JSON list of C-alpha atoms in Angstrom, two decimals:
[
{"chain": "F", "resi": 1, "resn": "MET", "atom": "CA", "xyz": [17.95, 57.74, -14.33]},
{"chain": "F", "resi": 2, "resn": "PRO", "atom": "CA", "xyz": [17.33, 60.00, -15.43]},
{"chain": "F", "resi": 3, "resn": "LYS", "atom": "CA", "xyz": [19.42, 63.26, -16.49]},
{"chain": "F", "resi": 4, "resn": "PHE", "atom": "CA", "xyz": [19.19, 66.92, -15.02]},
{"chain": "F", "resi": 5, "resn": "SER", "atom": "CA", "xyz": [20.94, 70.10, -16.04]},
{"chain": "F", "resi": 6, "resn": "ALA", "atom": "CA", "xyz": [20.66, 73.77, -15.03]},
{"chain": "F", "resi": 7, "resn": "ALA", "atom": "CA", "xyz": [17.26, 73.75, -16.08]},
{"chain": "F", "resi": 8, "resn": "THR", "atom": "CA", "xyz": [15.52, 70.59, -15.11]},
{"chain": "F", "resi": 9, "resn": "SER", "atom": "CA", "xyz": [17.58, 70.29, -11.72]},
{"chain": "F", "resi": 10, "resn": "PRO", "atom": "CA", "xyz": [14.53, 69.38, -8.94]},
{"chain": "F", "resi": 11, "resn": "PHE", "atom": "CA", "xyz": [16.80, 71.28, -6.74]},
{"chain": "F", "resi": 12, "resn": "ARG", "atom": "CA", "xyz": [17.02, 74.60, -8.07]},
{"chain": "F", "resi": 13, "resn": "ASP", "atom": "CA", "xyz": [15.82, 77.50, -6.65]},
{"chain": "F", "resi": 14, "resn": "SER", "atom": "CA", "xyz": [13.21, 79.37, -8.19]},
{"chain": "F", "resi": 15, "resn": "MET", "atom": "CA", "xyz": [14.05, 82.41, -7.22]},
{"chain": "F", "resi": 16, "resn": "PHE", "atom": "CA", "xyz": [17.40, 82.07, -9.86]},
{"chain": "F", "resi": 17, "resn": "ASP", "atom": "CA", "xyz": [15.90, 80.59, -12.45]},
{"chain": "F", "resi": 18, "resn": "CYS", "atom": "CA", "xyz": [15.64, 83.88, -14.97]},
{"chain": "F", "resi": 19, "resn": "LYS", "atom": "CA", "xyz": [17.78, 85.93, -16.58]},
{"chain": "F", "resi": 20, "resn": "PRO", "atom": "CA", "xyz": [19.16, 89.15, -14.92]},
{"chain": "F", "resi": 21, "resn": "PRO", "atom": "CA", "xyz": [17.94, 92.41, -16.29]},
{"chain": "F", "resi": 22, "resn": "ARG", "atom": "CA", "xyz": [19.96, 94.40, -18.26]},
{"chain": "F", "resi": 23, "resn": "ASP", "atom": "CA", "xyz": [22.40, 96.52, -16.67]},
{"chain": "F", "resi": 24, "resn": "PHE", "atom": "CA", "xyz": [22.10, 99.47, -18.19]},
{"chain": "F", "resi": 25, "resn": "GLN", "atom": "CA", "xyz": [24.69, 101.92, -15.89]},
{"chain": "F", "resi": 26, "resn": "ARG", "atom": "CA", "xyz": [27.02, 99.25, -15.62]},
{"chain": "F", "resi": 27, "resn": "ALA", "atom": "CA", "xyz": [29.73, 101.86, -17.48]},
{"chain": "F", "resi": 28, "resn": "ARG", "atom": "CA", "xyz": [28.18, 104.90, -15.85]},
{"chain": "F", "resi": 29, "resn": "LEU", "atom": "CA", "xyz": [28.51, 103.32, -12.83]},
{"chain": "F", "resi": 30, "resn": "TYR", "atom": "CA", "xyz": [32.21, 103.03, -13.46]},
{"chain": "F", "resi": 31, "resn": "GLU", "atom": "CA", "xyz": [32.95, 106.45, -14.56]},
{"chain": "F", "resi": 32, "resn": "ALA", "atom": "CA", "xyz": [31.57, 107.26, -10.85]},
{"chain": "F", "resi": 33, "resn": "GLU", "atom": "CA", "xyz": [33.69, 104.70, -8.95]},
{"chain": "F", "resi": 34, "resn": "VAL", "atom": "CA", "xyz": [37.01, 106.15, -10.72]},
{"chain": "F", "resi": 35, "resn": "SER", "atom": "CA", "xyz": [36.04, 110.07, -10.11]},
{"chain": "F", "resi": 36, "resn": "PHE", "atom": "CA", "xyz": [34.98, 108.99, -6.12]},
{"chain": "F", "resi": 37, "resn": "LEU", "atom": "CA", "xyz": [37.67, 106.99, -5.94]},
{"chain": "F", "resi": 38, "resn": "ASN", "atom": "CA", "xyz": [40.49, 109.33, -6.51]},
{"chain": "F", "resi": 39, "resn": "LYS", "atom": "CA", "xyz": [39.05, 111.64, -3.44]},
{"chain": "F", "resi": 40, "resn": "ILE", "atom": "CA", "xyz": [38.17, 108.92, -0.97]},
{"chain": "F", "resi": 41, "resn": "GLN", "atom": "CA", "xyz": [41.19, 106.64, -1.67]},
{"chain": "F", "resi": 42, "resn": "SER", "atom": "CA", "xyz": [43.20, 107.88, 1.81]},
{"chain": "F", "resi": 43, "resn": "LYS", "atom": "CA", "xyz": [40.30, 106.57, 4.26]},
{"chain": "F", "resi": 44, "resn": "ILE", "atom": "CA", "xyz": [39.31, 103.56, 2.64]},
{"chain": "F", "resi": 45, "resn": "SER", "atom": "CA", "xyz": [43.09, 102.60, 2.04]},
{"chain": "F", "resi": 46, "resn": "THR", "atom": "CA", "xyz": [43.73, 103.32, 6.04]},
{"chain": "F", "resi": 47, "resn": "ALA", "atom": "CA", "xyz": [42.09, 100.35, 7.32]},
{"chain": "F", "resi": 48, "resn": "SER", "atom": "CA", "xyz": [43.57, 96.99, 6.86]},
{"chain": "F", "resi": 49, "resn": "PHE", "atom": "CA", "xyz": [41.90, 94.61, 3.46]},
{"chain": "F", "resi": 50, "resn": "ASN", "atom": "CA", "xyz": [40.31, 91.98, 6.91]},
{"chain": "F", "resi": 51, "resn": "THR", "atom": "CA", "xyz": [39.13, 94.37, 8.89]},
{"chain": "F", "resi": 52, "resn": "ILE", "atom": "CA", "xyz": [36.87, 95.44, 6.42]},
{"chain": "F", "resi": 53, "resn": "LEU", "atom": "CA", "xyz": [36.15, 92.10, 4.76]},
{"chain": "F", "resi": 54, "resn": "ALA", "atom": "CA", "xyz": [34.65, 91.58, 8.60]},
{"chain": "F", "resi": 55, "resn": "LYS", "atom": "CA", "xyz": [33.10, 94.65, 9.22]},
{"chain": "F", "resi": 56, "resn": "THR", "atom": "CA", "xyz": [31.43, 94.40, 5.38]},
{"chain": "F", "resi": 57, "resn": "THR", "atom": "CA", "xyz": [30.17, 90.74, 6.04]},
{"chain": "F", "resi": 58, "resn": "ASN", "atom": "CA", "xyz": [28.81, 91.53, 9.92]},
{"chain": "F", "resi": 59, "resn": "LEU", "atom": "CA", "xyz": [27.44, 94.90, 8.38]},
{"chain": "F", "resi": 60, "resn": "LEU", "atom": "CA", "xyz": [25.78, 93.39, 5.35]},
{"chain": "F", "resi": 61, "resn": "ALA", "atom": "CA", "xyz": [24.85, 90.30, 7.42]},
{"chain": "F", "resi": 62, "resn": "LEU", "atom": "CA", "xyz": [26.19, 87.99, 4.82]},
{"chain": "F", "resi": 63, "resn": "PRO", "atom": "CA", "xyz": [27.44, 84.17, 5.90]},
{"chain": "F", "resi": 64, "resn": "PRO", "atom": "CA", "xyz": [31.29, 83.78, 5.97]},
{"chain": "F", "resi": 65, "resn": "ILE", "atom": "CA", "xyz": [32.02, 83.51, 2.36]},
{"chain": "F", "resi": 66, "resn": "HIS", "atom": "CA", "xyz": [35.59, 82.36, 0.47]},
{"chain": "F", "resi": 67, "resn": "ILE", "atom": "CA", "xyz": [38.06, 84.91, -0.84]},
{"chain": "F", "resi": 68, "resn": "ARG", "atom": "CA", "xyz": [39.76, 83.46, -3.96]},
{"chain": "F", "resi": 69, "resn": "TRP", "atom": "CA", "xyz": [42.98, 85.26, -5.23]},
{"chain": "F", "resi": 70, "resn": "CYS", "atom": "CA", "xyz": [43.16, 85.37, -9.05]},
{"chain": "F", "resi": 71, "resn": "THR", "atom": "CA", "xyz": [44.88, 87.08, -11.69]},
{"chain": "F", "resi": 72, "resn": "ARG", "atom": "CA", "xyz": [42.16, 88.29, -14.09]},
{"chain": "F", "resi": 73, "resn": "ASN", "atom": "CA", "xyz": [41.65, 91.92, -14.26]},
{"chain": "F", "resi": 74, "resn": "TYR", "atom": "CA", "xyz": [38.05, 91.97, -12.91]},
{"chain": "F", "resi": 75, "resn": "ALA", "atom": "CA", "xyz": [36.67, 90.69, -9.66]},
{"chain": "F", "resi": 76, "resn": "LYS", "atom": "CA", "xyz": [33.91, 87.39, -9.22]},
{"chain": "F", "resi": 77, "resn": "VAL", "atom": "CA", "xyz": [31.29, 87.02, -6.86]},
{"chain": "F", "resi": 78, "resn": "THR", "atom": "CA", "xyz": [29.44, 83.60, -7.02]},
{"chain": "F", "resi": 79, "resn": "GLN", "atom": "CA", "xyz": [27.45, 82.08, -4.55]},
{"chain": "F", "resi": 80, "resn": "ASP", "atom": "CA", "xyz": [30.43, 80.09, -3.00]},
{"chain": "F", "resi": 81, "resn": "TYR", "atom": "CA", "xyz": [33.33, 82.82, -3.34]},
{"chain": "F", "resi": 82, "resn": "ILE", "atom": "CA", "xyz": [34.57, 86.24, -4.33]},
{"chain": "F", "resi": 83, "resn": "GLY", "atom": "CA", "xyz": [37.16, 86.58, -6.96]},
{"chain": "F", "resi": 84, "resn": "LEU", "atom": "CA", "xyz": [39.64, 89.34, -6.66]},
{"chain": "F", "resi": 85, "resn": "ARG", "atom": "CA", "xyz": [43.23, 90.69, -7.83]},
{"chain": "F", "resi": 86, "resn": "LYS", "atom": "CA", "xyz": [45.41, 90.37, -4.78]},
{"chain": "F", "resi": 87, "resn": "GLN", "atom": "CA", "xyz": [47.88, 93.20, -6.37]},
{"chain": "F", "resi": 88, "resn": "SER", "atom": "CA", "xyz": [44.97, 95.37, -7.30]},
{"chain": "F", "resi": 89, "resn": "ASN", "atom": "CA", "xyz": [45.09, 99.36, -5.89]},
{"chain": "F", "resi": 90, "resn": "TYR", "atom": "CA", "xyz": [41.37, 99.32, -5.05]},
{"chain": "F", "resi": 91, "resn": "LEU", "atom": "CA", "xyz": [41.39, 96.40, -3.26]},
{"chain": "F", "resi": 92, "resn": "ASN", "atom": "CA", "xyz": [39.34, 97.49, 0.29]},
{"chain": "F", "resi": 93, "resn": "PHE", "atom": "CA", "xyz": [37.11, 99.09, -2.14]},
{"chain": "F", "resi": 94, "resn": "SER", "atom": "CA", "xyz": [36.54, 95.93, -4.50]},
{"chain": "F", "resi": 95, "resn": "ILE", "atom": "CA", "xyz": [36.02, 93.78, -1.82]},
{"chain": "F", "resi": 96, "resn": "VAL", "atom": "CA", "xyz": [33.11, 96.00, -0.45]},
{"chain": "F", "resi": 97, "resn": "HIS", "atom": "CA", "xyz": [31.38, 96.48, -4.20]},
{"chain": "F", "resi": 98, "resn": "GLU", "atom": "CA", "xyz": [31.34, 92.29, -4.40]},
{"chain": "F", "resi": 99, "resn": "LEU", "atom": "CA", "xyz": [29.97, 91.81, -1.13]},
{"chain": "F", "resi": 100, "resn": "VAL", "atom": "CA", "xyz": [27.57, 94.16, -2.32]},
{"chain": "F", "resi": 101, "resn": "HIS", "atom": "CA", "xyz": [26.66, 92.41, -5.16]},
{"chain": "F", "resi": 102, "resn": "HIS", "atom": "CA", "xyz": [26.35, 89.00, -3.23]},
{"chain": "F", "resi": 103, "resn": "ALA", "atom": "CA", "xyz": [24.02, 90.89, -0.32]},
{"chain": "F", "resi": 104, "resn": "ILE", "atom": "CA", "xyz": [21.99, 91.95, -3.09]},
{"chain": "F", "resi": 105, "resn": "TYR", "atom": "CA", "xyz": [22.20, 88.73, -5.21]},
{"chain": "F", "resi": 106, "resn": "ARG", "atom": "CA", "xyz": [20.97, 86.86, -2.05]},
{"chain": "F", "resi": 107, "resn": "GLN", "atom": "CA", "xyz": [18.06, 89.25, -1.12]},
{"chain": "F", "resi": 108, "resn": "HIS", "atom": "CA", "xyz": [16.52, 89.61, -4.64]},
{"chain": "F", "resi": 109, "resn": "GLY", "atom": "CA", "xyz": [18.12, 87.01, -6.50]},
{"chain": "F", "resi": 110, "resn": "TYR", "atom": "CA", "xyz": [18.59, 87.69, -10.91]},
{"chain": "F", "resi": 111, "resn": "HIS", "atom": "CA", "xyz": [15.22, 89.60, -10.73]},
{"chain": "F", "resi": 112, "resn": "VAL", "atom": "CA", "xyz": [17.24, 92.99, -10.41]},
{"chain": "F", "resi": 113, "resn": "ALA", "atom": "CA", "xyz": [19.54, 94.60, -12.50]},
{"chain": "F", "resi": 114, "resn": "PHE", "atom": "CA", "xyz": [23.57, 93.68, -11.17]},
{"chain": "F", "resi": 115, "resn": "HIS", "atom": "CA", "xyz": [24.00, 97.63, -10.90]},
{"chain": "F", "resi": 116, "resn": "GLY", "atom": "CA", "xyz": [20.87, 98.41, -10.82]},
{"chain": "F", "resi": 117, "resn": "PRO", "atom": "CA", "xyz": [18.90, 101.09, -8.74]},
{"chain": "F", "resi": 118, "resn": "GLU", "atom": "CA", "xyz": [19.00, 98.76, -5.89]},
{"chain": "F", "resi": 119, "resn": "PHE", "atom": "CA", "xyz": [22.88, 97.99, -5.53]},
{"chain": "F", "resi": 120, "resn": "CYS", "atom": "CA", "xyz": [24.25, 101.53, -5.67]},
{"chain": "F", "resi": 121, "resn": "ASN", "atom": "CA", "xyz": [21.84, 102.37, -2.72]},
{"chain": "F", "resi": 122, "resn": "GLN", "atom": "CA", "xyz": [23.09, 99.24, -0.46]},
{"chain": "F", "resi": 123, "resn": "MET", "atom": "CA", "xyz": [26.42, 100.10, -1.96]},
{"chain": "F", "resi": 124, "resn": "LEU", "atom": "CA", "xyz": [26.44, 103.73, -0.42]},
{"chain": "F", "resi": 125, "resn": "TRP", "atom": "CA", "xyz": [24.83, 102.96, 2.84]},
{"chain": "F", "resi": 126, "resn": "THR", "atom": "CA", "xyz": [27.24, 100.57, 3.12]},
{"chain": "F", "resi": 127, "resn": "PHE", "atom": "CA", "xyz": [30.36, 103.21, 2.52]},
{"chain": "F", "resi": 128, "resn": "LYS", "atom": "CA", "xyz": [28.40, 105.55, 4.63]},
{"chain": "F", "resi": 129, "resn": "GLU", "atom": "CA", "xyz": [28.02, 103.33, 7.39]},
{"chain": "F", "resi": 130, "resn": "LEU", "atom": "CA", "xyz": [31.71, 101.69, 6.94]},
{"chain": "F", "resi": 131, "resn": "PHE", "atom": "CA", "xyz": [33.65, 104.99, 6.42]},
{"chain": "F", "resi": 132, "resn": "GLY", "atom": "CA", "xyz": [31.84, 108.28, 7.58]},
{"chain": "F", "resi": 133, "resn": "GLN", "atom": "CA", "xyz": [28.82, 110.62, 6.31]},
{"chain": "F", "resi": 134, "resn": "HIS", "atom": "CA", "xyz": [31.67, 112.60, 4.51]},
{"chain": "F", "resi": 135, "resn": "VAL", "atom": "CA", "xyz": [33.10, 109.41, 1.69]},
{"chain": "F", "resi": 136, "resn": "GLY", "atom": "CA", "xyz": [29.18, 108.60, 1.05]},
{"chain": "F", "resi": 137, "resn": "GLN", "atom": "CA", "xyz": [28.19, 112.46, 0.22]},
{"chain": "F", "resi": 138, "resn": "GLU", "atom": "CA", "xyz": [31.57, 112.23, -2.05]},
{"chain": "F", "resi": 139, "resn": "ILE", "atom": "CA", "xyz": [29.72, 108.94, -3.49]},
{"chain": "F", "resi": 140, "resn": "GLU", "atom": "CA", "xyz": [26.35, 110.41, -4.06]},
{"chain": "F", "resi": 141, "resn": "LEU", "atom": "CA", "xyz": [27.69, 113.83, -5.58]},
{"chain": "F", "resi": 142, "resn": "ALA", "atom": "CA", "xyz": [29.44, 111.59, -8.16]},
{"chain": "F", "resi": 143, "resn": "TYR", "atom": "CA", "xyz": [25.78, 109.19, -8.34]},
{"chain": "F", "resi": 144, "resn": "LYS", "atom": "CA", "xyz": [24.15, 112.49, -9.37]},
{"chain": "F", "resi": 145, "resn": "GLN", "atom": "CA", "xyz": [27.21, 113.70, -11.83]},
{"chain": "F", "resi": 146, "resn": "HIS", "atom": "CA", "xyz": [26.85, 110.67, -13.76]},
{"chain": "F", "resi": 147, "resn": "LYS", "atom": "CA", "xyz": [23.32, 110.82, -13.41]},
{"chain": "F", "resi": 148, "resn": "ILE", "atom": "CA", "xyz": [23.15, 107.26, -11.55]},
{"chain": "F", "resi": 149, "resn": "SER", "atom": "CA", "xyz": [19.93, 105.69, -10.32]},
{"chain": "F", "resi": 150, "resn": "TYR", "atom": "CA", "xyz": [19.77, 105.06, -7.27]},
{"chain": "F", "resi": 151, "resn": "LEU", "atom": "CA", "xyz": [17.12, 105.25, -4.20]},
{"chain": "F", "resi": 152, "resn": "GLY", "atom": "CA", "xyz": [17.93, 107.32, -2.27]}
]
């Protein structure tokens, strides 16, 4: 019986079998997120985590995804689950951020950068839909200040 690796498996999805493009604007995006999170934290933290999870999943037309609570200092998203720190001050922001990653992955596979223009545009749109135009304007201003490429 032949042995299969991830690269030779007859079941692999050809959409996901390439290396993702370089993530050039990741550091700038994280800086922009810190700057706008300080301004919009009160609006985001008023809603419950479960409400935001349900609304975002519905808004992005995603199937239900498993949430794993973990101790690492960063969030993680895979095809099957999202790993989050329960003690995070920015839990509601983190779940939206990771669900947008999940939506972009499902839409484009690894053919776009993890924090590229497609991701930033989707995140901006999602925050506008969830929290209103004012929050979207704060994010867009931070994008412009930190020279973030997005499709808007």
